[in-house]
Amino acid sequence: RANSWKVPSLIATTLDVGLRPVEIGNAKVEWINLTDQSLEIPAKEATKSDNNWKCSISDKTARALERWINEREAYAKYDGEDNLWLNRIGNPYTSSSLNYLLDQLIEEREFDPMNRNLTCYSIRHVVATPWANEYGIQHAREQLRHEKIETTMRYVHSDSDTRSDMANNSW
């Protein structure tokens, strides 16, 4: 388990595109386009949407996914399965199993959540802000697969360092 690419690929993909827990559970191998470095969610499988979505993934995420896709072929529980990730008992992930996984990672890494209740879904909020700050709210909307920009705006939070930089650079 310590040498597996499953959890790193799952976390990296979630951090790149803000996957919803249900999307992690539904993710298919064919959604991954390593050539384009993207995650392509077809409209028929999109959550809260009727659109096709093409979300960018980083070089590191693409490498982790490529390694995971190769590794998953060695596991019998994936024989005949198109789900990208399955939990330890061979079922698609759910919100509760993902939150359990996140709790385990926090505990293993002795990460201090600073009195916040971190959940898999809260990662979407973490993803939104840098996308909006660095590339604009429209890119954040598309990366998070929101139909309406107003939804994305509820996810984006400014931070005092960014506001200070903007104030200092405006004069």
PDB file of C-alpha atoms in Angstrom:
ATOM      1  CA  ARG A   1       0.000   0.000   0.000  1.00  0.00           C
ATOM      2  CA  ALA A   2       2.863   2.375   0.783  1.00  0.00           C
ATOM      3  CA  ASN A   3       4.194   1.980  -2.759  1.00  0.00           C
ATOM      4  CA  SER A   4       0.840   2.177  -4.544  1.00  0.00           C
ATOM      5  CA  TRP A   5      -0.111   4.973  -6.920  1.00  0.00           C
ATOM      6  CA  LYS A   6      -3.836   4.668  -6.136  1.00  0.00           C
ATOM      7  CA  VAL A   7      -4.121   7.238  -3.344  1.00  0.00           C
ATOM      8  CA  PRO A   8      -1.570   9.686  -4.808  1.00  0.00           C
ATOM      9  CA  SER A   9      -3.396   9.625  -8.162  1.00  0.00           C
ATOM     10  CA  LEU A  10      -6.777  10.067  -6.466  1.00  0.00           C
ATOM     11  CA  ILE A  11      -5.583  12.974  -4.308  1.00  0.00           C
ATOM     12  CA  ALA A  12      -3.662  14.644  -7.148  1.00  0.00           C
ATOM     13  CA  THR A  13      -6.640  14.439  -9.504  1.00  0.00           C
ATOM     14  CA  THR A  14      -8.971  15.775  -6.826  1.00  0.00           C
ATOM     15  CA  LEU A  15      -6.615  18.668  -6.096  1.00  0.00           C
ATOM     16  CA  ASP A  16      -6.330  19.525  -9.797  1.00  0.00           C
ATOM     17  CA  VAL A  17     -10.015  19.429 -10.682  1.00  0.00           C
ATOM     18  CA  GLY A  18     -11.888  19.515  -7.374  1.00  0.00           C
ATOM     19  CA  LEU A  19     -13.629  16.195  -7.855  1.00  0.00           C
ATOM     20  CA  ARG A  20     -16.845  15.726  -5.930  1.00  0.00           C
ATOM     21  CA  PRO A  21     -16.961  12.519  -3.859  1.00  0.00           C
ATOM     22  CA  VAL A  22     -19.588  11.059  -6.196  1.00  0.00           C
ATOM     23  CA  GLU A  23     -17.313  11.827  -9.159  1.00  0.00           C
ATOM     24  CA  ILE A  24     -14.445   9.953  -7.517  1.00  0.00           C
ATOM     25  CA  GLY A  25     -16.771   6.992  -7.061  1.00  0.00           C
ATOM     26  CA  ASN A  26     -17.971   7.225 -10.665  1.00  0.00           C
ATOM     27  CA  ALA A  27     -14.614   8.049 -12.322  1.00  0.00           C
ATOM     28  CA  LYS A  28     -13.765   5.787 -15.225  1.00  0.00           C
ATOM     29  CA  VAL A  29     -10.417   4.921 -16.756  1.00  0.00           C
ATOM     30  CA  GLU A  30     -11.632   6.248 -20.116  1.00  0.00           C
ATOM     31  CA  TRP A  31     -12.101   9.714 -18.580  1.00  0.00           C
ATOM     32  CA  ILE A  32      -8.315  10.058 -18.451  1.00  0.00           C
ATOM     33  CA  ASN A  33      -6.644  11.559 -21.503  1.00  0.00           C
ATOM     34  CA  LEU A  34      -2.912  11.400 -20.830  1.00  0.00           C
ATOM     35  CA  THR A  35      -2.041  12.825 -24.253  1.00  0.00           C
ATOM     36  CA  ASP A  36      -4.047  15.986 -23.588  1.00  0.00           C
ATOM     37  CA  GLN A  37      -3.381  15.876 -19.836  1.00  0.00           C
ATOM     38  CA  SER A  38      -7.052  16.141 -19.078  1.00  0.00           C
ATOM     39  CA  LEU A  39      -9.945  14.526 -17.314  1.00  0.00           C
ATOM     40  CA  GLU A  40     -12.876  14.312 -19.718  1.00  0.00           C
ATOM     41  CA  ILE A  41     -16.249  13.725 -18.101  1.00  0.00           C
ATOM     42  CA  PRO A  42     -18.976  12.876 -20.619  1.00  0.00           C
ATOM     43  CA  ALA A  43     -22.326  14.645 -20.237  1.00  0.00           C
ATOM     44  CA  LYS A  44     -24.151  11.393 -19.495  1.00  0.00           C
ATOM     45  CA  GLU A  45     -21.894  10.838 -16.478  1.00  0.00           C
ATOM     46  CA  ALA A  46     -21.489  14.449 -15.335  1.00  0.00           C
ATOM     47  CA  THR A  47     -22.736  15.351 -11.889  1.00  0.00           C
ATOM     48  CA  LYS A  48     -25.115  18.303 -11.575  1.00  0.00           C
ATOM     49  CA  SER A  49     -24.730  19.053 -15.269  1.00  0.00           C
ATOM     50  CA  ASP A  50     -25.716  18.026 -18.764  1.00  0.00           C
ATOM     51  CA  ASN A  51     -22.426  19.166 -20.295  1.00  0.00           C
ATOM     52  CA  ASN A  52     -19.270  17.406 -21.369  1.00  0.00           C
ATOM     53  CA  TRP A  53     -16.393  18.661 -19.228  1.00  0.00           C
ATOM     54  CA  LYS A  54     -12.702  18.703 -20.086  1.00  0.00           C
ATOM     55  CA  CYS A  55     -10.584  19.599 -17.060  1.00  0.00           C
ATOM     56  CA  SER A  56      -6.843  20.126 -17.124  1.00  0.00           C
ATOM     57  CA  ILE A  57      -4.527  18.016 -15.002  1.00  0.00           C
ATOM     58  CA  SER A  58      -0.942  18.791 -14.098  1.00  0.00           C
ATOM     59  CA  ASP A  59       2.149  16.962 -15.344  1.00  0.00           C
ATOM     60  CA  LYS A  60       2.549  15.355 -11.902  1.00  0.00           C
ATOM     61  CA  THR A  61      -1.063  14.211 -11.837  1.00  0.00           C
ATOM     62  CA  ALA A  62      -0.780  12.785 -15.355  1.00  0.00           C
ATOM     63  CA  ARG A  63       2.314  10.795 -14.298  1.00  0.00           C
ATOM     64  CA  ALA A  64       0.581   9.538 -11.135  1.00  0.00           C
ATOM     65  CA  LEU A  65      -2.498   8.522 -13.132  1.00  0.00           C
ATOM     66  CA  GLU A  66      -0.422   6.781 -15.777  1.00  0.00           C
ATOM     67  CA  ARG A  67       1.394   4.817 -13.085  1.00  0.00           C
ATOM     68  CA  TRP A  68      -1.880   4.001 -11.314  1.00  0.00           C
ATOM     69  CA  ILE A  69      -3.592   2.858 -14.518  1.00  0.00           C
ATOM     70  CA  ASN A  70      -0.654   0.511 -15.186  1.00  0.00           C
ATOM     71  CA  GLU A  71      -0.606  -0.682 -11.564  1.00  0.00           C
ATOM     72  CA  ARG A  72      -4.379  -1.281 -11.312  1.00  0.00           C
ATOM     73  CA  GLU A  73      -4.096  -3.896 -14.086  1.00  0.00           C
ATOM     74  CA  ALA A  74      -2.252  -6.120 -11.594  1.00  0.00           C
ATOM     75  CA  TYR A  75      -5.179  -6.229  -9.142  1.00  0.00           C
ATOM     76  CA  ALA A  76      -7.893  -8.847  -9.616  1.00  0.00           C
ATOM     77  CA  LYS A  77     -10.615  -6.603  -8.175  1.00  0.00           C
ATOM     78  CA  TYR A  78     -10.225  -4.351 -11.230  1.00  0.00           C
ATOM     79  CA  ASP A  79     -10.687  -7.197 -13.747  1.00  0.00           C
ATOM     80  CA  GLY A  80     -13.639  -6.218 -15.899  1.00  0.00           C
ATOM     81  CA  GLU A  81     -14.108  -2.986 -13.915  1.00  0.00           C
ATOM     82  CA  ASP A  82     -13.995   0.411 -15.581  1.00  0.00           C
ATOM     83  CA  ASN A  83     -14.002   2.371 -12.307  1.00  0.00           C
ATOM     84  CA  LEU A  84     -10.721   4.227 -11.968  1.00  0.00           C
ATOM     85  CA  TRP A  85     -10.546   3.733  -8.194  1.00  0.00           C
ATOM     86  CA  LEU A  86     -12.146   1.160  -5.906  1.00  0.00           C
ATOM     87  CA  ASN A  87     -11.956   1.094  -2.123  1.00  0.00           C
ATOM     88  CA  ARG A  88     -10.170  -1.666  -0.224  1.00  0.00           C
ATOM     89  CA  ILE A  89     -13.157  -4.028  -0.463  1.00  0.00           C
ATOM     90  CA  GLY A  90     -13.636  -3.479  -4.195  1.00  0.00           C
ATOM     91  CA  ASN A  91     -16.512  -0.991  -4.175  1.00  0.00           C
ATOM     92  CA  PRO A  92     -16.601   2.485  -5.697  1.00  0.00           C
ATOM     93  CA  TYR A  93     -15.714   5.173  -3.182  1.00  0.00           C
ATOM     94  CA  THR A  94     -18.468   7.031  -1.352  1.00  0.00           C
ATOM     95  CA  SER A  95     -18.338  10.258   0.583  1.00  0.00           C
ATOM     96  CA  SER A  96     -17.951   8.383   3.873  1.00  0.00           C
ATOM     97  CA  SER A  97     -15.195   6.059   2.621  1.00  0.00           C
ATOM     98  CA  LEU A  98     -13.346   9.054   1.146  1.00  0.00           C
ATOM     99  CA  ASN A  99     -13.668  10.994   4.397  1.00  0.00           C
ATOM    100  CA  TYR A 100     -12.305   7.967   6.240  1.00  0.00           C
ATOM    101  CA  LEU A 101      -9.371   7.855   3.808  1.00  0.00           C
ATOM    102  CA  LEU A 102      -8.759  11.584   4.318  1.00  0.00           C
ATOM    103  CA  ASP A 103      -8.846  11.125   8.113  1.00  0.00           C
ATOM    104  CA  GLN A 104      -6.280   8.332   7.788  1.00  0.00           C
ATOM    105  CA  LEU A 105      -4.002  10.511   5.659  1.00  0.00           C
ATOM    106  CA  ILE A 106      -4.293  13.409   8.108  1.00  0.00           C
ATOM    107  CA  GLU A 107      -3.447  11.090  10.997  1.00  0.00           C
ATOM    108  CA  GLU A 108      -0.539   9.372   9.189  1.00  0.00           C
ATOM    109  CA  ARG A 109       1.022  12.683   8.184  1.00  0.00           C
ATOM    110  CA  GLU A 110       0.307  14.266  11.574  1.00  0.00           C
ATOM    111  CA  PHE A 111      -1.300  17.143   9.708  1.00  0.00           C
ATOM    112  CA  ASP A 112      -2.919  19.789  11.916  1.00  0.00           C
ATOM    113  CA  PRO A 113      -6.316  20.732  10.447  1.00  0.00           C
ATOM    114  CA  MET A 114      -6.359  23.753  12.811  1.00  0.00           C
ATOM    115  CA  ASN A 115      -9.810  23.023  14.266  1.00  0.00           C
ATOM    116  CA  ARG A 116     -11.376  22.634  10.830  1.00  0.00           C
ATOM    117  CA  ASN A 117     -13.484  19.695   9.832  1.00  0.00           C
ATOM    118  CA  LEU A 118     -11.772  18.624   6.633  1.00  0.00           C
ATOM    119  CA  THR A 119     -13.811  16.494   4.287  1.00  0.00           C
ATOM    120  CA  CYS A 120     -13.292  15.291   0.769  1.00  0.00           C
ATOM    121  CA  TYR A 121     -15.881  17.794  -0.398  1.00  0.00           C
ATOM    122  CA  SER A 122     -14.058  20.691   1.290  1.00  0.00           C
ATOM    123  CA  ILE A 123     -11.160  20.116  -1.114  1.00  0.00           C
ATOM    124  CA  ARG A 124     -13.351  21.663  -3.853  1.00  0.00           C
ATOM    125  CA  HIS A 125     -13.279  24.941  -1.938  1.00  0.00           C
ATOM    126  CA  VAL A 126      -9.487  24.717  -1.617  1.00  0.00           C
ATOM    127  CA  VAL A 127      -9.180  24.184  -5.376  1.00  0.00           C
ATOM    128  CA  ALA A 128     -11.447  27.083  -6.369  1.00  0.00           C
ATOM    129  CA  THR A 129      -9.504  29.945  -4.807  1.00  0.00           C
ATOM    130  CA  PRO A 130      -6.106  29.502  -6.487  1.00  0.00           C
ATOM    131  CA  TRP A 131      -7.759  28.861  -9.857  1.00  0.00           C
ATOM    132  CA  ALA A 132      -9.792  32.045  -9.538  1.00  0.00           C
ATOM    133  CA  ASN A 133      -6.887  34.110  -8.185  1.00  0.00           C
ATOM    134  CA  GLU A 134      -4.342  32.927 -10.737  1.00  0.00           C
ATOM    135  CA  TYR A 135      -6.413  32.375 -13.870  1.00  0.00           C
ATOM    136  CA  GLY A 136      -9.781  34.056 -13.311  1.00  0.00           C
ATOM    137  CA  ILE A 137     -13.201  33.070 -12.120  1.00  0.00           C
ATOM    138  CA  GLN A 138     -14.235  31.693 -15.537  1.00  0.00           C
ATOM    139  CA  HIS A 139     -11.383  29.173 -15.540  1.00  0.00           C
ATOM    140  CA  ALA A 140     -12.237  28.192 -11.972  1.00  0.00           C
ATOM    141  CA  ARG A 141     -15.892  27.695 -13.023  1.00  0.00           C
ATOM    142  CA  GLU A 142     -14.902  25.392 -15.871  1.00  0.00           C
ATOM    143  CA  GLN A 143     -12.338  23.457 -13.835  1.00  0.00           C
ATOM    144  CA  LEU A 144     -14.892  22.876 -11.046  1.00  0.00           C
ATOM    145  CA  ARG A 145     -17.623  22.086 -13.587  1.00  0.00           C
ATOM    146  CA  HIS A 146     -20.132  24.653 -12.384  1.00  0.00           C
ATOM    147  CA  GLU A 147     -22.955  25.660 -14.702  1.00  0.00           C
ATOM    148  CA  LYS A 148     -23.224  29.127 -13.136  1.00  0.00           C
ATOM    149  CA  ILE A 149     -20.444  31.538 -12.217  1.00  0.00           C
ATOM    150  CA  GLU A 150     -22.372  32.428  -9.049  1.00  0.00           C
ATOM    151  CA  THR A 151     -21.833  28.914  -7.762  1.00  0.00           C
ATOM    152  CA  THR A 152     -18.086  29.223  -8.270  1.00  0.00           C
ATOM    153  CA  MET A 153     -18.061  32.567  -6.502  1.00  0.00           C
ATOM    154  CA  ARG A 154     -19.429  30.874  -3.362  1.00  0.00           C
ATOM    155  CA  TYR A 155     -16.391  28.569  -3.423  1.00  0.00           C
ATOM    156  CA  VAL A 156     -13.749  31.255  -3.848  1.00  0.00           C
ATOM    157  CA  HIS A 157     -12.269  32.839  -0.747  1.00  0.00           C
ATOM    158  CA  SER A 158      -9.775  35.651  -0.754  1.00  0.00           C
ATOM    159  CA  ASP A 159      -6.835  35.651   1.600  1.00  0.00           C
ATOM    160  CA  SER A 160      -5.156  38.559   3.322  1.00  0.00           C
ATOM    161  CA  ASP A 161      -1.800  37.992   1.569  1.00  0.00           C
ATOM    162  CA  THR A 162      -3.416  38.273  -1.858  1.00  0.00           C
ATOM    163  CA  ARG A 163      -5.330  41.381  -0.839  1.00  0.00           C
ATOM    164  CA  SER A 164      -2.142  42.923   0.606  1.00  0.00           C
ATOM    165  CA  ASP A 165      -0.242  42.185  -2.599  1.00  0.00           C
ATOM    166  CA  MET A 166      -3.018  43.739  -4.654  1.00  0.00           C
ATOM    167  CA  ALA A 167      -3.096  46.835  -2.460  1.00  0.00           C
ATOM    168  CA  ASN A 168       0.682  47.223  -2.620  1.00  0.00           C
ATOM    169  CA  ASN A 169       0.784  46.694  -6.382  1.00  0.00           C
ATOM    170  CA  SER A 170      -2.062  49.071  -7.160  1.00  0.00           C
ATOM    171  CA  TRP A 171       0.004  52.204  -6.418  1.00  0.00           C
TER     172      TRP A 171
END
